[in-house]
XYZ file of C-alpha atoms in Angstrom:
627
model
C -173.828 37.201 -30.034
C -171.156 36.343 -32.439
C -167.764 34.672 -31.879
C -164.689 35.077 -34.119
C -161.500 32.932 -33.973
C -158.516 35.022 -34.948
C -155.298 32.994 -35.538
C -151.861 34.050 -34.560
C -150.006 32.632 -37.641
C -146.491 33.027 -36.289
C -147.265 31.206 -32.997
C -149.373 28.568 -34.882
C -146.632 27.734 -37.365
C -143.977 27.678 -34.637
C -145.940 25.259 -32.434
C -147.605 23.001 -34.931
C -145.468 23.253 -38.061
C -146.939 20.621 -40.481
C -149.788 19.825 -38.065
C -151.515 23.107 -38.439
C -154.428 21.616 -40.463
C -155.127 19.092 -37.736
C -155.655 21.957 -35.303
C -157.898 23.887 -37.694
C -159.968 20.755 -38.230
C -160.549 20.120 -34.503
C -161.223 23.755 -33.729
C -163.901 23.869 -36.453
C -165.345 20.475 -35.449
C -165.822 21.373 -31.742
C -167.173 24.803 -32.410
C -169.706 23.697 -35.015
C -171.051 21.086 -32.544
C -172.097 23.909 -30.194
C -172.413 27.063 -32.268
C -173.772 27.938 -35.664
C -171.021 28.445 -38.271
C -171.545 31.644 -40.228
C -168.199 31.671 -42.176
C -164.682 30.560 -41.742
C -163.695 30.958 -38.009
C -166.912 32.893 -37.445
C -169.806 31.567 -35.366
C -173.157 32.690 -33.870
C -173.550 31.876 -30.201
C -177.132 30.954 -29.084
C -178.289 32.394 -25.770
C -176.811 30.609 -22.693
C -174.301 28.651 -24.853
C -171.238 30.865 -24.369
C -170.531 28.859 -21.185
C -169.643 25.845 -23.397
C -166.713 27.744 -24.814
C -164.682 26.804 -21.723
C -165.185 23.078 -22.314
C -164.316 23.516 -26.002
C -160.969 25.334 -25.197
C -160.199 22.831 -22.512
C -160.717 19.888 -24.886
C -158.425 21.540 -27.450
C -155.688 22.199 -24.937
C -155.803 18.636 -23.782
C -155.864 17.148 -27.266
C -152.874 19.238 -28.367
C -150.981 19.264 -25.166
C -147.845 17.771 -26.742
C -147.650 20.696 -29.253
C -148.594 23.371 -26.771
C -146.676 22.492 -23.627
C -146.774 25.699 -21.512
C -148.174 27.728 -24.483
C -151.780 28.822 -24.981
C -153.717 27.961 -28.041
C -152.329 29.919 -31.089
C -155.428 32.050 -31.502
C -157.626 34.529 -29.590
C -161.381 35.040 -29.598
C -163.441 38.135 -30.105
C -167.138 38.405 -29.021
C -169.353 40.943 -30.682
C -173.077 41.961 -30.794
C -172.922 42.605 -34.585
C -172.478 40.177 -37.387
C -170.307 42.466 -39.409
C -167.404 43.756 -37.193
C -163.717 44.028 -37.925
C -162.434 45.774 -34.860
C -159.917 44.044 -32.608
C -157.646 45.110 -29.731
C -154.321 46.697 -30.669
C -152.487 44.284 -28.201
C -153.790 40.698 -27.590
C -152.749 37.471 -25.811
C -152.999 34.056 -27.384
C -155.847 31.858 -25.952
C -157.787 34.917 -24.531
C -161.312 36.104 -25.127
C -161.998 39.755 -25.741
C -165.114 41.953 -26.141
C -166.089 45.579 -25.979
C -167.954 47.455 -23.312
C -171.297 47.371 -25.147
C -171.323 43.555 -24.767
C -170.542 43.346 -21.114
C -174.124 43.017 -19.831
C -174.966 40.225 -22.290
C -171.765 38.372 -21.478
C -172.559 38.577 -17.706
C -176.149 37.225 -18.356
C -174.656 34.297 -20.083
C -173.033 33.093 -16.772
C -175.885 33.901 -14.481
C -176.777 30.813 -12.404
C -173.984 28.802 -13.926
C -171.605 26.986 -11.604
C -168.411 27.954 -13.423
C -165.596 30.333 -12.517
C -165.414 33.371 -14.778
C -164.136 36.869 -14.563
C -164.587 40.049 -16.572
C -161.742 42.448 -16.314
C -160.446 45.545 -18.088
C -157.935 45.060 -20.984
C -156.302 47.682 -23.054
C -157.983 50.414 -25.134
C -161.495 50.044 -23.609
C -161.565 46.341 -24.402
C -162.673 43.752 -21.772
C -161.231 40.251 -21.220
C -163.369 37.234 -20.246
C -161.385 34.842 -18.119
C -162.543 31.241 -17.956
C -160.817 28.311 -16.275
C -159.508 27.177 -19.790
C -157.954 30.678 -20.430
C -156.167 31.075 -17.097
C -152.417 31.408 -17.468
C -150.288 28.562 -16.227
C -148.607 29.038 -12.857
C -145.306 30.316 -14.250
C -143.468 33.657 -13.822
C -143.043 34.485 -17.470
C -146.633 33.626 -18.343
C -146.905 35.968 -21.452
C -144.326 34.751 -24.003
C -147.097 34.387 -26.518
C -147.460 38.139 -26.522
C -144.155 38.399 -28.464
C -145.773 36.460 -31.307
C -148.829 38.600 -31.755
C -147.356 41.857 -33.129
C -147.561 42.967 -36.742
C -143.825 43.066 -37.411
C -141.084 40.358 -37.947
C -139.177 39.536 -34.842
C -136.929 42.530 -33.776
C -133.292 41.997 -34.637
C -132.269 43.337 -31.233
C -134.842 41.867 -28.814
C -137.084 39.397 -30.641
C -140.418 41.182 -30.073
C -142.866 41.522 -33.010
C -144.501 44.745 -31.602
C -142.104 47.183 -33.268
C -139.912 47.534 -36.319
C -136.397 46.443 -35.440
C -134.955 49.907 -36.152
C -137.386 51.352 -33.587
C -136.446 48.917 -30.833
C -136.911 50.611 -27.437
C -133.528 48.921 -26.449
C -131.834 51.404 -28.859
C -133.052 54.277 -26.744
C -131.422 52.953 -23.452
C -128.140 54.748 -22.980
C -126.788 52.176 -20.509
C -128.195 48.822 -21.411
C -125.492 46.882 -19.558
C -126.146 48.674 -16.315
C -129.885 48.110 -16.673
C -129.418 44.439 -17.406
C -127.242 44.081 -14.377
C -130.108 45.515 -12.265
C -132.420 42.996 -13.807
C -130.101 40.091 -12.975
C -130.107 41.195 -9.349
C -133.916 40.876 -9.084
C -135.860 37.733 -8.535
C -137.261 36.329 -11.803
C -140.834 36.817 -10.625
C -140.228 40.482 -10.060
C -138.400 40.838 -13.355
C -141.258 39.252 -15.192
C -143.756 41.672 -13.686
C -141.592 44.684 -14.500
C -141.218 43.501 -18.116
C -144.997 42.895 -18.471
C -145.750 46.376 -17.105
C -143.313 47.829 -19.582
C -144.884 45.981 -22.465
C -148.394 47.067 -21.474
C -147.271 50.754 -21.153
C -145.065 50.431 -24.293
C -142.043 51.615 -22.386
C -138.405 50.292 -22.624
C -137.934 47.357 -20.288
C -135.456 44.545 -19.424
C -136.705 42.407 -22.314
C -135.525 45.068 -24.939
C -131.958 45.174 -23.633
C -131.509 41.496 -22.825
C -129.271 41.029 -25.809
C -127.103 44.047 -24.984
C -124.233 42.717 -27.153
C -126.423 43.472 -30.256
C -126.943 47.086 -29.326
C -124.631 49.865 -30.626
C -123.673 50.684 -27.061
C -121.746 47.446 -26.845
C -119.350 48.768 -29.435
C -117.759 50.873 -26.726
C -116.388 47.699 -25.295
C -115.401 46.312 -28.807
C -113.614 49.588 -29.787
C -111.964 50.538 -26.492
C -111.637 47.334 -24.553
C -111.521 44.737 -27.220
C -107.794 44.647 -27.606
C -107.265 44.108 -23.901
C -109.768 41.275 -23.605
C -108.712 37.796 -24.648
C -112.060 36.054 -24.024
C -115.617 36.785 -23.066
C -115.011 35.395 -19.624
C -112.970 38.585 -18.824
C -115.870 40.757 -19.635
C -117.890 42.317 -16.868
C -121.214 44.113 -17.420
C -119.966 46.926 -15.232
C -116.704 47.377 -17.129
C -115.897 51.006 -17.717
C -115.301 52.427 -21.224
C -113.397 55.580 -21.916
C -114.748 58.520 -23.882
C -112.803 59.100 -27.069
C -112.928 61.851 -29.738
C -111.982 61.690 -33.349
C -114.094 60.487 -36.207
C -114.526 56.998 -34.561
C -115.484 58.400 -31.151
C -117.928 61.015 -32.654
C -119.340 58.488 -35.000
C -119.923 55.922 -32.253
C -121.642 58.553 -30.090
C -123.906 59.505 -32.941
C -124.674 55.883 -33.695
C -125.686 55.267 -30.001
C -127.827 58.338 -30.056
C -129.504 57.255 -33.377
C -128.067 60.020 -35.585
C -127.250 57.572 -38.424
C -126.267 60.133 -41.044
C -123.586 61.713 -38.847
C -122.344 58.355 -37.741
C -122.044 57.104 -41.257
C -120.222 60.214 -42.557
C -117.810 60.027 -39.627
C -117.124 56.293 -40.025
C -116.717 56.680 -43.804
C -113.777 59.154 -43.230
C -111.994 56.189 -41.474
C -113.356 53.408 -43.705
C -110.150 51.411 -43.666
C -110.233 51.312 -39.839
C -111.529 48.110 -38.221
C -113.685 50.076 -35.883
C -115.191 52.096 -38.575
C -116.165 48.968 -40.470
C -117.960 47.531 -37.419
C -119.648 50.934 -36.972
C -120.731 51.037 -40.612
C -122.189 47.500 -40.207
C -124.561 48.794 -37.507
C -125.330 51.939 -39.497
C -126.316 49.863 -42.623
C -128.389 47.418 -40.396
C -130.409 50.273 -39.021
C -130.853 51.696 -42.539
C -132.106 48.316 -43.719
C -129.113 47.846 -46.015
C -128.249 44.193 -45.229
C -125.929 43.649 -48.129
C -123.831 46.657 -47.175
C -123.822 45.589 -43.591
C -122.462 42.164 -44.635
C -119.848 43.816 -46.844
C -118.405 45.914 -44.008
C -118.474 42.831 -41.713
C -116.383 40.989 -44.325
C -113.978 43.891 -44.488
C -113.685 43.928 -40.702
C -112.938 40.138 -40.608
C -110.111 40.588 -43.066
C -108.129 42.710 -40.614
C -105.996 41.517 -37.733
C -107.487 41.960 -34.264
C -107.815 40.341 -30.852
C -109.509 37.036 -30.343
C -112.320 38.725 -28.523
C -113.112 41.088 -31.305
C -112.758 38.554 -34.078
C -115.019 36.081 -32.421
C -117.618 38.882 -31.941
C -117.442 39.930 -35.587
C -117.911 36.287 -36.678
C -120.842 35.897 -34.247
C -122.457 39.060 -35.566
C -122.157 37.773 -39.073
C -123.738 34.487 -38.058
C -126.549 36.321 -36.331
C -127.258 38.373 -39.512
C -127.574 35.143 -41.452
C -129.793 33.627 -38.699
C -132.076 36.631 -38.722
C -132.380 36.311 -42.512
C -133.366 32.705 -42.129
C -130.126 31.031 -43.142
C -129.743 28.853 -40.097
C -127.135 26.475 -41.662
C -124.733 29.212 -42.502
C -125.421 30.882 -39.092
C -124.581 27.707 -37.266
C -121.288 27.182 -39.047
C -120.242 30.782 -38.182
C -121.353 30.321 -34.608
C -119.258 27.201 -34.270
C -116.324 29.029 -35.795
C -116.687 31.837 -33.280
C -117.069 29.365 -30.454
C -113.811 27.660 -31.489
C -112.038 30.986 -31.025
C -113.545 31.625 -27.633
C -115.187 28.786 -25.668
C -116.505 31.280 -23.100
C -118.467 33.389 -25.670
C -121.967 33.160 -23.993
C -124.043 34.668 -26.801
C -122.580 32.145 -29.342
C -123.221 29.245 -27.000
C -126.818 30.470 -26.436
C -127.629 30.951 -30.152
C -126.322 27.490 -30.890
C -128.659 26.028 -28.255
C -131.543 28.013 -29.795
C -130.816 26.491 -33.222
C -130.604 23.053 -31.739
C -134.028 23.694 -30.169
C -135.487 24.771 -33.405
C -134.184 21.569 -34.899
C -136.327 19.657 -32.391
C -133.648 18.902 -29.892
C -135.368 18.587 -26.447
C -134.659 21.410 -24.111
C -133.505 19.076 -21.349
C -130.584 17.970 -23.508
C -128.874 21.318 -23.078
C -130.687 23.070 -20.252
C -128.197 21.773 -17.717
C -125.458 23.817 -19.408
C -127.223 27.047 -18.400
C -125.378 27.956 -15.276
C -124.266 31.593 -15.843
C -126.849 34.210 -14.845
C -126.844 35.698 -18.352
C -127.577 32.255 -19.918
C -130.389 31.627 -17.526
C -131.877 35.199 -18.039
C -131.704 34.790 -21.840
C -133.438 31.377 -21.590
C -136.012 32.697 -19.073
C -137.022 35.522 -21.458
C -136.605 33.725 -24.840
C -139.926 33.652 -26.548
C -138.878 30.587 -28.606
C -138.861 28.509 -25.456
C -142.625 29.175 -24.873
C -143.560 25.445 -25.189
C -141.165 24.424 -22.427
C -141.372 27.440 -20.146
C -142.719 25.518 -17.187
C -139.934 22.941 -17.372
C -137.408 25.807 -17.945
C -138.634 27.617 -14.881
C -138.517 24.527 -12.711
C -134.940 24.005 -13.772
C -134.172 27.614 -13.105
C -135.684 27.370 -9.579
C -133.437 24.298 -8.804
C -130.461 26.003 -10.190
C -131.168 29.110 -8.055
C -131.579 26.867 -5.003
C -128.202 25.194 -5.736
C -126.575 28.658 -6.094
C -128.316 29.880 -2.889
C -127.161 26.842 -0.973
C -123.606 27.287 -2.128
C -123.751 31.002 -1.334
C -125.116 30.289 2.183
C -122.364 27.775 2.763
C -119.786 30.374 1.909
C -121.611 32.964 4.066
C -121.715 30.482 6.925
C -117.973 30.019 6.626
C -117.395 33.821 6.660
C -119.856 34.214 9.645
C -118.168 31.443 11.696
C -114.773 32.909 11.132
C -116.039 36.409 12.017
C -117.610 35.179 15.289
C -114.346 33.522 16.254
C -112.379 36.767 15.449
C -114.834 39.384 16.699
C -113.273 39.372 20.190
C -109.937 40.579 18.705
C -111.571 43.345 16.608
C -112.405 46.922 17.357
C -115.998 48.034 17.754
C -115.959 49.836 14.420
C -114.673 46.737 12.631
C -117.274 44.510 14.364
C -120.011 46.904 13.236
C -118.779 47.104 9.594
C -118.619 43.253 9.328
C -121.972 42.806 10.888
C -123.610 45.101 8.372
C -121.845 43.533 5.474
C -122.923 39.948 6.619
C -126.491 41.209 7.039
C -126.513 42.746 3.494
C -125.062 39.504 1.984
C -127.624 37.404 3.802
C -130.424 39.559 2.438
C -129.160 39.386 -1.130
C -128.885 35.566 -0.943
C -132.345 34.986 0.532
C -134.343 37.662 -1.234
C -132.735 38.753 -4.437
C -132.051 37.345 -7.847
C -129.361 35.059 -9.349
C -126.956 37.888 -10.189
C -127.142 39.232 -6.629
C -126.746 35.644 -5.268
C -123.670 35.049 -7.348
C -122.160 38.450 -6.332
C -123.007 37.791 -2.697
C -121.472 34.327 -2.943
C -118.255 35.854 -4.436
C -118.185 38.545 -1.758
C -118.696 36.021 0.975
C -115.731 34.121 -0.328
C -113.731 37.289 -0.485
C -114.736 38.018 3.064
C -113.582 34.613 4.250
C -110.200 35.313 2.547
C -110.151 38.791 4.146
C -110.780 37.376 7.507
C -108.202 34.688 7.059
C -105.785 37.426 6.133
C -106.780 39.076 9.437
C -106.037 35.788 11.121
C -102.652 35.775 9.491
C -101.945 39.274 10.672
C -103.126 38.404 14.228
C -100.824 35.331 14.250
C -97.904 37.635 13.173
C -98.904 39.917 16.025
C -98.972 36.813 18.386
C -95.612 35.616 17.181
C -94.125 39.118 17.761
C -95.606 39.191 21.206
C -94.284 35.745 22.010
C -90.861 36.751 20.768
C -90.838 39.809 22.883
C -92.112 37.880 25.913
C -89.477 35.180 25.432
C -86.728 37.775 25.483
C -88.054 39.102 28.752
C -88.473 35.636 30.148
C -84.828 34.769 29.340
C -83.791 37.849 31.238
C -85.817 36.824 34.158
C -84.671 33.177 33.939
C -81.078 34.252 33.926
C -81.643 36.362 37.049
C -83.350 33.460 38.821
C -80.534 31.043 37.919
C -78.104 33.304 39.721
C -80.309 34.192 42.645
C -78.901 32.463 45.726
C -82.016 32.410 47.956
C -84.463 30.262 45.815
C -85.754 28.404 48.784
C -86.795 31.559 50.560
C -88.558 33.090 47.504
C -90.366 30.248 45.829
C -93.163 32.442 44.513
C -90.843 33.892 41.873
C -89.896 30.468 40.662
C -93.591 29.411 40.367
C -94.589 32.483 38.448
C -91.582 32.028 36.203
C -92.573 28.494 35.462
C -96.149 29.524 34.744
C -94.884 32.114 32.267
C -92.642 29.587 30.558
C -95.636 27.110 30.119
C -97.848 29.907 28.734
C -95.164 30.888 26.171
C -94.509 27.240 25.153
C -98.178 26.461 24.823
C -98.944 29.493 22.716
C -95.903 28.910 20.549
C -97.117 25.415 19.844
C -100.659 26.783 19.096
C -99.280 28.985 16.362
C -98.345 25.896 14.412
C -101.894 24.592 14.445
C -103.790 24.502 11.061
C -106.918 26.289 12.210
C -105.675 28.730 14.704
C -108.794 30.970 14.334
C -110.698 28.782 16.783
C -108.255 29.469 19.621
C -107.145 33.027 18.583
C -109.242 34.737 21.289
C -107.861 32.286 23.928
C -104.245 32.928 22.700
C -104.632 36.649 23.031
C -106.170 36.174 26.513
C -103.358 33.912 27.612
C -100.676 36.280 26.172
C -102.249 39.154 28.064
C -101.941 36.977 31.114
C -98.292 36.319 30.180
C -97.725 40.067 29.972
C -99.227 40.418 33.437
C -96.893 37.623 34.667
C -93.912 39.362 33.164
C -94.861 42.600 34.854
C -95.376 40.743 38.183
C -92.056 39.031 37.809
C -90.364 42.288 37.024
C -91.778 43.795 40.239
C -90.791 40.643 42.181
C -87.344 40.788 40.605
C -86.851 44.384 41.773
C -87.746 43.296 45.312
C -85.463 40.274 45.245
C -82.667 42.278 43.754
C -82.852 44.795 46.504
C -82.887 41.907 49.014
C -79.947 40.289 47.346
C -78.008 43.489 47.147
C -78.699 44.245 50.816
C -77.478 40.815 51.804
C -74.287 41.016 49.729
C -73.459 44.484 51.229
C -74.217 43.128 54.648
C -71.911 40.221 54.008
C -69.156 42.574 52.760
C -69.671 44.766 55.828
C -69.477 41.933 58.215
C -66.460 40.334 56.609
C -64.470 43.586 56.408
C -65.567 44.739 59.969
C -64.691 41.395 61.498
C -61.328 41.254 59.692
C -60.388 44.771 60.821
C -61.560 44.175 64.288
C -59.663 40.941 64.521
C -56.557 42.795 63.381
C -57.216 45.494 65.960
C -57.672 43.040 68.811
C -54.456 41.239 67.693
C -52.515 44.532 67.756
C -53.762 45.202 71.189
C -52.780 41.791 72.450
C -49.298 42.119 70.960
C -48.995 45.583 72.475
C -49.802 44.324 76.014
C -47.218 41.505 75.625
C -44.384 43.978 74.933
C -45.168 45.821 78.203
C -44.107 49.158 76.681
C -45.245 52.165 78.667
C -45.995 54.201 75.403
C -48.051 51.315 73.995
C -49.830 50.811 77.305
C -50.795 54.549 77.297
C -52.020 54.243 73.708
C -53.788 50.958 73.892
C -56.494 52.043 76.186
C -60.152 51.015 76.139
C -61.370 54.409 74.965
C -58.976 54.449 72.041
C -60.011 50.958 71.141
C -63.636 51.901 71.060
C -62.869 54.928 68.978
C -60.843 52.945 66.493
C -63.706 50.293 66.347
C -66.276 53.028 65.580
C -64.074 54.372 62.858
C -63.673 50.913 61.347
C -67.404 50.379 61.670
C -68.215 53.534 59.627
C -65.383 52.789 57.219
C -66.820 49.272 56.491
C -70.311 50.745 56.162
C -69.067 53.186 53.604
C -67.168 50.574 51.750
C -70.148 48.223 51.717
C -72.532 50.720 50.300
C -70.142 52.301 47.757
C -69.036 49.076 46.337
C -71.060 47.842 43.248
C -72.634 44.586 44.206
C -72.758 43.267 40.580
């Protein structure tokens, strides 16, 4: 059996820089102690000696731990039966061991009776992978950043992968990269990582390819049609809608997004003096590998007047072109200029931090500034942070916990307010709010940072919405109190005039109870947190309404009693007065001893006149208005 070390130059240079020879020396030294060297990085493995490879790899990882961090060793190993072989897997991972099917039996025999964990599993293209303790991935979510260093191409301009030419980036094929990225932000990072890895293995577009959506032609929809209305990056939402426009600019942009570069170029050239056309021609020339022309059109665009948002984007794009071409110094100057124009420009901020990192600034010096979901997602998926991935993920986990705690606090405030108000809501309102709170709780506990932030914002909005409901309920209460006070004043006025208070004390007691209820609730409306007693206030006001109705009924009874007594008094007064006059008349008549009067003033006539007076007084008493 033969063993071949195949270096991954890009990863090796990135991790070790000037210390690469030290790594080469120790790799060769350790391998030659156990295996027979055939040629450079090529060794013959004696029977039952393959097991020692685990110890060799472990020693190398320990020795170069400060260079590696979370990264695997910058090479992979191929096992073969034949001395002369040149085959290797199309896709590989750093630090891994690969062999073909015809060697499987021999590999398994090497570990028979050995007390060492190992595992043989399928890899891609009929290759097998031998897993040893020293080749197991670290316990991190994004465990495969080394994969992006193993391709045959330079890093992609759009996504940073080395597994495709930049003009064939899968991200260019995605018609709605911003929408896809928003979906990614809503997922837990562990799930996002698995989806990206599956997409890489199956060579399909994935979240990694569209992570830098602002570099893709689709982003020009925002620059062209929303750029003038935006003053800074902070106003930009991933879900912002962009209109569909015609004309040479609109047709050219549509062709650019679809990859029809010739049509796009011809359309933009017809409007070459237009700022939008210049930016469009920059992308066309980038994709046609005409870098000088791309920079020319960027310079032309920069010479024109435009909004702060668009100008900072053009300067950033120019800086990114220089960074991609290896001119980090010029790139940093341009990034800083763009950042001065817009302090909220997240891509500029992120690229500045990447350049600082490449200049050996420790990641913990700037990691704390990563609070926005986009910054954290870019850092999580950035291959250049491979060495510090474990530290980065620990930081991200803490940041997510902080965001989750903040979101839960907001949700609790909304829930508490809801439960205090649910007794004054309709059944449909209660059901709607309960479903919303349930959805928000699920997003906070089980989904990703983007969903947590949105749930947190929605919980805050919900609290404000419920507070508005409290305000409306308070207005309703004040209106009720005003109406009840008017009715109370009418009842109180009646009671103040009512002459038989001692006989009808129930009315007085109920009136006093009503007054106390109204005064108490009027005072409650002035409290700071009225939501806690809102249900009680509605209950007491309902009781007050019942009291008002009771008092109205009692008032009607008392009013009838009062009217009856006043009429009775009028009747008795009138009757007694007239009867007295009649009796007086009769007495005077008898005193005169007149025969005519004596015949007239008889007892029957007296009774008849008294009856007439009686009926007359009754009629007068009941026809007179007692008011």
